[in-house]
XYZ file of C-alpha atoms in Angstrom:
549
model
C -15.668 -13.041 26.230
C -12.578 -11.294 24.553
C -14.974 -9.928 21.764
C -17.313 -8.516 24.379
C -14.460 -6.928 26.328
C -13.075 -5.252 23.040
C -16.709 -3.941 22.183
C -17.074 -2.511 25.675
C -13.715 -0.805 25.098
C -14.720 0.483 21.582
C -18.020 1.918 23.052
C -16.490 3.285 26.253
C -12.844 4.291 26.534
C -12.134 4.424 22.840
C -15.328 6.304 21.947
C -14.783 8.992 24.654
C -11.199 9.494 23.408
C -12.310 9.978 19.869
C -14.946 12.384 20.972
C -12.501 14.426 22.907
C -9.955 14.451 20.046
C -11.064 13.170 16.603
C -8.569 10.815 14.859
C -6.312 11.840 11.940
C -8.681 10.293 9.431
C -12.404 9.400 9.247
C -11.453 5.899 8.013
C -8.144 4.009 8.085
C -7.634 1.444 5.244
C -4.771 -0.273 3.320
C -4.065 0.297 -0.321
C -6.579 -2.446 -1.169
C -9.376 -0.791 0.731
C -9.204 -3.199 3.654
C -10.503 -1.410 6.667
C -7.980 -1.239 9.447
C -9.420 -1.621 12.921
C -8.012 0.636 15.728
C -6.910 -2.638 17.561
C -7.224 -6.354 16.832
C -8.145 -9.190 19.079
C -8.655 -12.906 18.689
C -12.092 -12.528 17.604
C -11.081 -10.541 14.509
C -9.376 -13.672 13.060
C -11.437 -16.424 11.397
C -11.712 -19.696 13.355
C -9.345 -22.403 12.230
C -6.083 -20.223 12.333
C -3.868 -23.152 13.365
C -4.849 -25.243 10.065
C -4.375 -22.091 7.954
C -1.032 -21.317 9.565
C 0.707 -24.638 9.456
C 4.449 -24.661 10.265
C 7.412 -23.392 8.259
C 8.270 -25.838 5.329
C 4.890 -27.522 5.602
C 1.669 -27.157 3.768
C 0.075 -24.475 3.224
C 3.476 -22.816 3.811
C 1.869 -19.694 5.297
C 4.909 -19.345 7.527
C 7.519 -19.999 4.946
C 8.678 -22.439 2.390
C 11.829 -23.774 4.277
C 11.874 -25.313 7.756
C 14.748 -23.116 8.865
C 14.201 -20.035 6.643
C 16.925 -17.330 7.472
C 18.223 -19.304 10.462
C 19.740 -21.679 7.846
C 21.063 -19.042 5.412
C 20.003 -15.413 4.437
C 17.884 -14.568 1.435
C 19.975 -14.127 -1.763
C 21.016 -10.539 -2.142
C 20.575 -9.501 -5.742
C 21.123 -5.902 -6.941
C 19.329 -5.405 -10.447
C 22.039 -3.908 -12.692
C 22.997 -3.426 -16.320
C 23.662 -0.575 -18.589
C 25.588 0.447 -21.742
C 27.644 -2.268 -23.219
C 28.610 -5.748 -21.809
C 32.093 -4.353 -20.779
C 30.478 -1.607 -18.591
C 27.867 -3.961 -16.979
C 30.646 -6.622 -16.254
C 32.476 -4.026 -14.250
C 29.357 -3.275 -12.254
C 28.683 -7.021 -11.572
C 32.196 -7.628 -10.337
C 32.088 -4.587 -8.094
C 28.773 -5.874 -6.553
C 30.050 -9.362 -6.021
C 33.225 -7.853 -4.327
C 30.870 -5.922 -2.190
C 29.176 -8.949 -0.778
C 26.243 -9.374 -3.322
C 25.284 -13.118 -3.372
C 23.565 -13.296 -6.763
C 23.443 -11.413 -10.045
C 20.355 -9.824 -11.499
C 20.744 -8.591 -15.101
C 18.752 -5.656 -16.649
C 18.577 -5.712 -20.441
C 18.017 -2.594 -22.574
C 14.739 -2.190 -24.574
C 15.986 -3.234 -27.936
C 17.216 -6.500 -26.362
C 13.761 -6.919 -24.502
C 11.895 -6.281 -27.824
C 13.960 -8.555 -30.045
C 15.795 -5.773 -31.979
C 19.415 -5.663 -32.682
C 21.378 -2.550 -31.713
C 21.565 -1.368 -35.345
C 17.892 -1.634 -35.899
C 16.214 1.709 -36.779
C 13.803 1.278 -33.806
C 16.752 0.633 -31.492
C 18.295 4.187 -32.191
C 18.782 6.232 -28.918
C 17.747 3.284 -26.776
C 20.832 1.101 -26.855
C 22.245 0.492 -23.262
C 19.922 3.039 -21.837
C 17.908 1.071 -19.270
C 19.967 -2.092 -19.354
C 22.765 -3.752 -20.987
C 22.747 -4.329 -24.782
C 23.075 -7.985 -25.856
C 23.058 -8.845 -29.480
C 24.968 -12.138 -29.601
C 26.777 -14.863 -27.728
C 29.893 -12.724 -28.013
C 28.284 -9.964 -25.951
C 27.184 -12.621 -23.346
C 30.671 -13.829 -23.059
C 31.957 -10.337 -22.304
C 29.110 -9.740 -19.817
C 30.115 -12.650 -17.672
C 33.902 -12.486 -18.095
C 35.766 -13.660 -15.110
C 32.356 -14.517 -13.350
C 32.263 -18.320 -12.886
C 28.625 -19.287 -14.040
C 28.859 -22.612 -12.417
C 29.148 -20.973 -9.032
C 26.987 -17.891 -9.173
C 23.143 -17.684 -9.411
C 21.791 -15.296 -12.175
C 18.521 -13.691 -12.516
C 17.634 -12.303 -15.891
C 14.705 -9.852 -16.325
C 13.702 -10.855 -19.793
C 10.538 -11.970 -21.244
C 9.698 -12.117 -24.960
C 13.277 -13.038 -25.799
C 13.848 -15.273 -22.638
C 14.508 -18.446 -24.510
C 17.340 -16.703 -26.637
C 19.052 -15.100 -23.513
C 18.772 -18.405 -21.701
C 20.462 -20.278 -24.766
C 23.151 -17.735 -24.766
C 23.712 -18.157 -21.083
C 23.938 -22.042 -21.394
C 26.333 -21.622 -24.340
C 28.607 -19.253 -22.342
C 28.539 -21.627 -19.316
C 29.552 -24.590 -21.436
C 32.595 -22.385 -22.833
C 33.466 -21.902 -19.185
C 33.320 -25.607 -18.599
C 30.003 -25.461 -16.587
C 27.507 -28.198 -17.657
C 24.025 -26.995 -18.120
C 22.823 -29.188 -15.251
C 24.724 -27.113 -12.615
C 23.708 -23.658 -13.878
C 21.466 -21.894 -11.436
C 19.252 -18.809 -11.850
C 15.943 -17.726 -13.316
C 14.451 -16.138 -16.358
C 11.509 -13.838 -15.820
C 9.844 -15.322 -18.910
C 6.358 -14.046 -17.854
C 4.699 -12.633 -20.967
C 1.129 -12.371 -19.677
C 2.037 -9.425 -17.322
C 3.691 -7.740 -20.288
C 0.287 -7.609 -22.145
C -1.494 -6.417 -19.122
C 1.008 -3.929 -17.347
C 4.349 -3.491 -19.025
C 4.480 -3.763 -22.812
C 7.654 -5.666 -23.828
C 5.914 -8.317 -25.854
C 6.557 -9.449 -29.430
C 4.335 -12.326 -30.336
C 0.510 -13.042 -29.779
C -0.428 -14.909 -26.518
C -0.768 -18.429 -28.195
C 2.676 -18.773 -29.617
C 4.172 -17.023 -26.593
C 2.801 -19.605 -24.340
C 4.144 -22.370 -26.640
C 7.684 -20.920 -26.349
C 7.185 -20.735 -22.543
C 5.951 -24.382 -22.190
C 8.910 -25.495 -24.407
C 11.269 -23.693 -21.975
C 9.528 -25.466 -19.082
C 10.131 -28.911 -20.649
C 13.688 -28.114 -21.841
C 14.866 -26.841 -18.372
C 13.242 -29.693 -16.557
C 15.271 -32.069 -18.657
C 18.508 -30.143 -19.359
C 18.888 -27.554 -16.732
C 17.131 -28.918 -13.495
C 18.448 -26.268 -11.155
C 17.147 -23.445 -13.352
C 13.823 -21.603 -12.625
C 12.113 -21.298 -16.032
C 9.866 -18.578 -15.146
C 9.429 -15.752 -12.543
C 5.695 -15.027 -12.523
C 5.835 -11.313 -11.878
C 3.420 -9.237 -9.794
C 6.044 -6.474 -9.485
C 5.088 -4.721 -12.827
C 1.481 -5.168 -12.083
C 2.048 -3.152 -8.822
C 4.316 -0.673 -10.557
C 1.508 -0.013 -13.016
C -0.650 1.057 -10.019
C -2.569 -2.067 -8.780
C -3.472 -2.685 -5.199
C -1.719 -5.441 -3.088
C -4.889 -7.722 -3.522
C -4.801 -7.198 -7.244
C -1.008 -7.901 -7.313
C -1.655 -11.286 -5.630
C -4.723 -12.161 -7.736
C -3.428 -11.235 -11.161
C 0.015 -12.806 -10.489
C -1.466 -16.067 -9.402
C -4.036 -15.925 -12.256
C -1.064 -15.745 -14.561
C 0.496 -18.638 -12.863
C -2.635 -20.759 -13.312
C -2.621 -19.896 -16.976
C 0.954 -21.038 -17.306
C 0.552 -24.312 -15.345
C -2.716 -25.061 -17.342
C -0.878 -24.484 -20.646
C 2.051 -26.785 -19.683
C -0.313 -29.549 -18.494
C -2.363 -29.286 -21.759
C 0.923 -29.664 -23.578
C 1.503 -32.927 -21.860
C 3.789 -32.015 -19.113
C 3.332 -33.698 -15.635
C 2.668 -30.950 -13.140
C 5.186 -32.301 -10.607
C 7.890 -32.388 -13.293
C 7.971 -28.704 -13.621
C 5.911 -26.939 -10.903
C 8.730 -27.175 -8.282
C 10.940 -24.888 -10.336
C 8.316 -22.230 -10.873
C 9.242 -18.959 -9.036
C 7.426 -15.640 -8.437
C 8.408 -11.894 -8.338
C 6.620 -9.542 -6.074
C 6.798 -5.860 -5.117
C 7.578 -4.695 -1.643
C 5.465 -1.497 -1.125
C 5.138 1.103 1.625
C 2.369 -0.333 3.873
C 4.385 -2.482 6.132
C 1.687 -4.522 7.732
C -0.332 -4.999 4.470
C 2.808 -6.188 2.554
C 3.729 -8.836 5.189
C 0.182 -10.149 4.988
C 0.233 -10.018 1.234
C 3.311 -12.262 0.876
C 1.848 -14.830 3.458
C -1.505 -14.907 1.722
C -0.051 -15.415 -1.637
C 1.969 -18.326 -0.382
C -1.087 -19.946 1.132
C -3.359 -19.284 -1.762
C -0.866 -20.792 -4.317
C -0.358 -23.910 -2.242
C -4.198 -24.435 -2.165
C -4.368 -23.807 -5.965
C -1.644 -26.327 -6.755
C -2.917 -28.943 -4.482
C -6.708 -28.769 -5.183
C -6.892 -27.352 -8.685
C -3.902 -29.075 -10.312
C -3.669 -32.155 -7.989
C 0.110 -31.685 -7.495
C 1.447 -34.447 -5.190
C 5.122 -33.080 -4.536
C 5.084 -30.554 -1.756
C 7.706 -28.582 -3.731
C 5.052 -27.985 -6.494
C 2.984 -26.250 -3.842
C 5.646 -23.927 -2.684
C 5.509 -20.269 -3.808
C 9.089 -19.301 -3.874
C 9.541 -15.648 -4.675
C 12.090 -12.777 -5.352
C 11.254 -9.315 -4.198
C 12.075 -5.821 -5.378
C 11.426 -2.621 -3.529
C 8.802 -0.262 -5.113
C 10.409 1.841 -7.842
C 7.087 3.667 -8.285
C 7.288 4.962 -4.755
C 10.851 6.532 -5.152
C 10.767 10.366 -5.441
C 12.856 12.676 -7.362
C 12.320 15.299 -4.599
C 14.576 14.778 -1.482
C 16.053 11.536 -2.849
C 17.748 10.622 0.454
C 14.277 9.943 1.714
C 14.188 6.900 -0.516
C 16.824 5.210 1.588
C 14.211 5.140 4.462
C 11.404 4.003 2.081
C 13.519 1.151 0.750
C 14.430 0.114 4.291
C 10.780 -0.252 5.305
C 9.961 -2.027 2.105
C 12.854 -4.501 2.422
C 11.932 -5.066 5.978
C 8.410 -6.081 4.780
C 9.976 -8.526 2.245
C 12.060 -10.205 4.874
C 9.265 -10.391 7.516
C 7.092 -11.863 4.596
C 9.596 -14.577 3.863
C 11.161 -13.674 0.588
C 13.766 -15.949 -0.970
C 15.791 -13.215 -2.617
C 15.748 -9.406 -2.632
C 16.728 -6.407 -4.587
C 16.803 -2.989 -2.885
C 16.393 0.004 -5.098
C 18.957 2.821 -4.987
C 18.067 6.284 -3.710
C 18.697 8.107 -7.025
C 16.656 5.817 -9.281
C 13.849 8.412 -9.816
C 16.458 10.612 -11.433
C 18.546 8.030 -13.495
C 20.584 4.867 -13.339
C 22.060 4.384 -9.943
C 25.676 5.547 -9.088
C 28.047 3.073 -7.538
C 27.677 4.967 -4.075
C 23.950 4.627 -4.274
C 24.108 0.897 -5.130
C 26.437 0.259 -2.132
C 23.971 1.966 0.268
C 21.171 -0.227 -1.175
C 23.173 -3.377 -0.703
C 24.285 -2.366 2.720
C 20.660 -1.904 3.718
C 20.076 -5.532 3.160
C 23.252 -6.512 4.951
C 22.274 -4.471 7.947
C 18.836 -6.071 7.981
C 20.391 -9.492 7.815
C 23.173 -9.146 10.173
C 22.021 -6.424 12.651
C 18.425 -6.184 13.058
C 17.525 -9.691 14.497
C 14.536 -10.065 12.136
C 16.162 -12.953 10.401
C 16.734 -14.974 13.639
C 12.965 -15.996 14.110
C 10.879 -17.606 11.534
C 7.665 -15.696 10.582
C 8.075 -13.366 13.645
C 4.776 -11.628 12.920
C 2.891 -14.838 12.585
C 0.095 -14.929 15.235
C -0.451 -11.281 15.272
C -4.178 -10.681 15.230
C -3.672 -7.734 12.783
C -1.371 -9.676 10.430
C -3.531 -12.836 10.531
C -6.771 -10.883 9.889
C -5.182 -8.983 6.924
C -3.767 -12.248 5.592
C -7.102 -13.763 5.531
C -8.766 -10.746 4.006
C -6.162 -10.524 1.130
C -6.500 -14.157 0.479
C -10.243 -14.036 0.249
C -10.221 -10.935 -2.012
C -7.710 -12.276 -4.335
C -9.529 -15.542 -4.607
C -12.679 -13.581 -5.625
C -10.624 -11.925 -8.346
C -9.408 -15.228 -9.601
C -12.949 -16.743 -9.637
C -13.978 -13.644 -11.800
C -11.104 -14.294 -14.245
C -12.038 -18.061 -14.446
C -15.560 -16.797 -15.355
C -14.081 -14.797 -18.122
C -12.183 -17.796 -19.556
C -8.821 -17.429 -17.956
C -6.155 -14.712 -17.853
C -5.525 -14.555 -21.634
C -9.201 -13.770 -22.296
C -9.411 -11.505 -19.276
C -6.542 -9.343 -20.739
C -7.996 -9.451 -24.248
C -11.187 -8.065 -22.871
C -9.289 -5.348 -21.059
C -10.625 -6.361 -17.667
C -7.239 -6.612 -15.940
C -5.896 -3.393 -17.626
C -8.896 -1.618 -16.492
C -8.783 -2.767 -12.810
C -5.202 -1.629 -12.534
C -5.923 1.693 -14.306
C -8.746 2.475 -11.866
C -6.573 1.564 -8.896
C -3.753 3.748 -10.101
C -6.182 6.661 -10.678
C -7.536 6.342 -7.210
C -4.100 6.419 -5.669
C -3.152 9.549 -7.675
C -6.330 11.314 -6.605
C -5.454 10.565 -2.884
C -2.121 11.973 -3.396
C -3.394 15.145 -5.094
C -5.954 15.633 -2.371
C -3.339 15.031 0.338
C -5.216 12.155 1.804
C -2.056 10.203 1.048
C 1.092 12.071 2.320
C 4.237 11.656 0.254
C 7.027 13.257 2.139
C 8.929 15.804 0.138
C 6.304 15.845 -2.593
C 2.893 16.969 -1.166
C 4.162 17.713 2.347
C 7.359 18.570 4.124
C 8.785 20.102 1.111
C 12.264 21.756 0.884
C 14.799 22.746 -1.620
C 16.844 19.725 -2.853
C 20.681 19.981 -3.119
C 22.089 18.870 -6.329
C 22.355 15.097 -6.832
C 24.903 13.355 -9.095
C 23.266 11.440 -11.873
C 24.764 8.715 -13.819
C 24.466 9.023 -17.524
C 25.287 6.421 -20.297
C 27.814 7.763 -22.771
C 26.012 7.910 -26.196
C 29.253 6.711 -27.804
C 28.583 3.356 -26.391
C 25.796 2.858 -28.971
C 28.131 3.444 -31.884
C 30.722 0.867 -30.303
C 27.933 -1.701 -29.921
C 26.735 -1.326 -33.570
C 30.294 -1.758 -34.781
C 30.852 -4.811 -32.801
C 27.530 -6.164 -34.365
C 28.957 -5.410 -37.878
C 32.157 -7.106 -37.044
C 30.177 -10.379 -35.931
C 28.202 -10.624 -39.137
C 31.453 -10.035 -41.183
C 33.375 -12.796 -39.341
C 30.909 -15.465 -38.682
C 29.844 -18.321 -41.103
C 26.940 -16.789 -43.026
C 25.944 -20.220 -44.306
C 25.786 -21.727 -40.772
C 23.748 -18.796 -39.596
C 21.402 -18.915 -42.435
C 20.814 -22.748 -41.869
C 20.315 -22.347 -38.142
C 17.654 -19.648 -38.709
C 15.823 -21.760 -41.199
C 15.843 -24.472 -38.666
C 14.050 -22.039 -36.164
C 11.529 -21.043 -38.806
C 10.653 -24.760 -39.469
C 10.455 -25.587 -35.766
C 8.165 -22.709 -35.118
C 5.791 -24.089 -37.813
C 5.875 -27.597 -36.263
C 5.632 -28.972 -32.800
C 9.194 -29.805 -31.696
C 10.740 -28.082 -28.839
C 12.247 -24.716 -29.931
C 14.905 -24.461 -27.319
C 17.475 -26.833 -28.920
C 16.957 -24.985 -32.294
C 17.385 -21.668 -30.639
C 20.612 -22.816 -28.855
C 21.993 -24.072 -32.196
C 21.184 -20.628 -33.731
C 22.953 -18.920 -30.780
C 26.193 -21.103 -31.140
C 26.092 -20.363 -34.951
C 26.376 -16.638 -34.021
C 22.912 -15.697 -35.086
C 21.909 -12.416 -33.376
C 18.991 -11.976 -30.999
C 17.208 -9.741 -33.619
C 17.586 -12.369 -36.310
C 16.176 -15.196 -34.180
C 13.400 -12.997 -33.169
C 12.592 -12.039 -36.700
C 12.626 -15.721 -37.741
C 9.950 -16.275 -35.063
C 8.167 -13.116 -36.138
C 7.788 -14.512 -39.756
C 5.813 -17.476 -38.476
C 4.002 -15.955 -35.506
C 3.361 -12.338 -36.332
C 3.274 -9.588 -33.750
C 0.850 -8.781 -30.925
C -1.299 -5.694 -31.254
C -2.272 -4.081 -27.810
C -5.793 -4.105 -26.512
C -6.657 -0.483 -25.935
C -8.664 0.167 -22.741
C -10.289 3.592 -22.328
């Protein structure tokens, strides 16, 4: 009856209104091409909604992974930060913690991400530019000076060299008196998305997966409160994917990691409960809320039905969210405060476990302290003043949200099936399939912007002259200071101990033993990140990109 009533309205009242005054667009759709109905009703949602919904903290976790969600405690508020030397970044971290941030999120510079020391020729001009430069355990000690690692949760956005940074973190924690078992945090450690969308890879896929599964096994035994991977859709979305592609390719990466770990002999329930995810919060509020809910439900089914997980924690998709850097504009940068607020609201309504809000000036340079404070205050106002954290899954049951959740889940599942047919995510990337899909979506978006089918306020509409904006710049002298510190380390350490530790890493890479204890020993022997990376390069070689035209 409800469906008939809606149809009569569409053919009568609605049709007359459209004929009298045409709508703004001939077709309304989300970034993923999902058609948006003018109004939704119960008939627009597939039968069996109650079963697909469940309740918070229960399978299939559509409504959230915790029974109380934010009624118990707010999401962790992390502001991604790091620049210049360890001293400079340490000052920013302590400022953020004093301002009410509840977790740290470390950005590393490109040489650190690529396994190059600060004095390597390829590092010249990049030291400390997009993150903090970390060459050794001494830098790590300075980075976390007067920050108790046994009490704070730290996220580190690091991939190809994740095992080395984790070892440094553990070693510094031990020096502070914090046992590895109490350390809390996450390393990104997601190399597959680097091949597909970002580019900070070092080794080929097979040895990279071996390192990742070694980290899974090591943390399960030694650091049980640590998340050994943050499977990232964020960078896939930043490269131009749609919301559906973000879900599909992220979960397909997750499938590849779980499969590799199981084939390496790990019990799925021994490690899957510590897997975490990292998603983008984009501009389309309703689609983004539906995206998060669909991802949670789809992952629960994958873990239960595909991998036969028994522990409910293995089926929970716990995720960090960052607002969309690619949607920030250099023009009228104050508009970015509004964009970030909407994106952050989507993440909260979608049930995120932690959140980073981008700063208004990040399309121009590294954020200033004033901009970072506004970004953090955005989260605090959402948490404490908006009321959206007081009800669990407040948009659950909305016909529009549930219809979009179903549609995103179905389309993402179709992508995963296609990737399975190609032989899994490694093969899909090697064939260029994933890269091509992302490129085509990015191109389509840009065409819409250029044709003004997609309005970007201040860019292709509502333009005005921009007032000058203060932009933070990293002092070039910091690079020379970092290089001098590196020289001093090499001159003062035990050269024979460092050499022996690196030889052990090479031998371990040629064999089958877990690499993490060997990397930890090398870190404690004051081997540099570049030296450890080079030891593995000698055994594994380097990955060469698949070019997609």
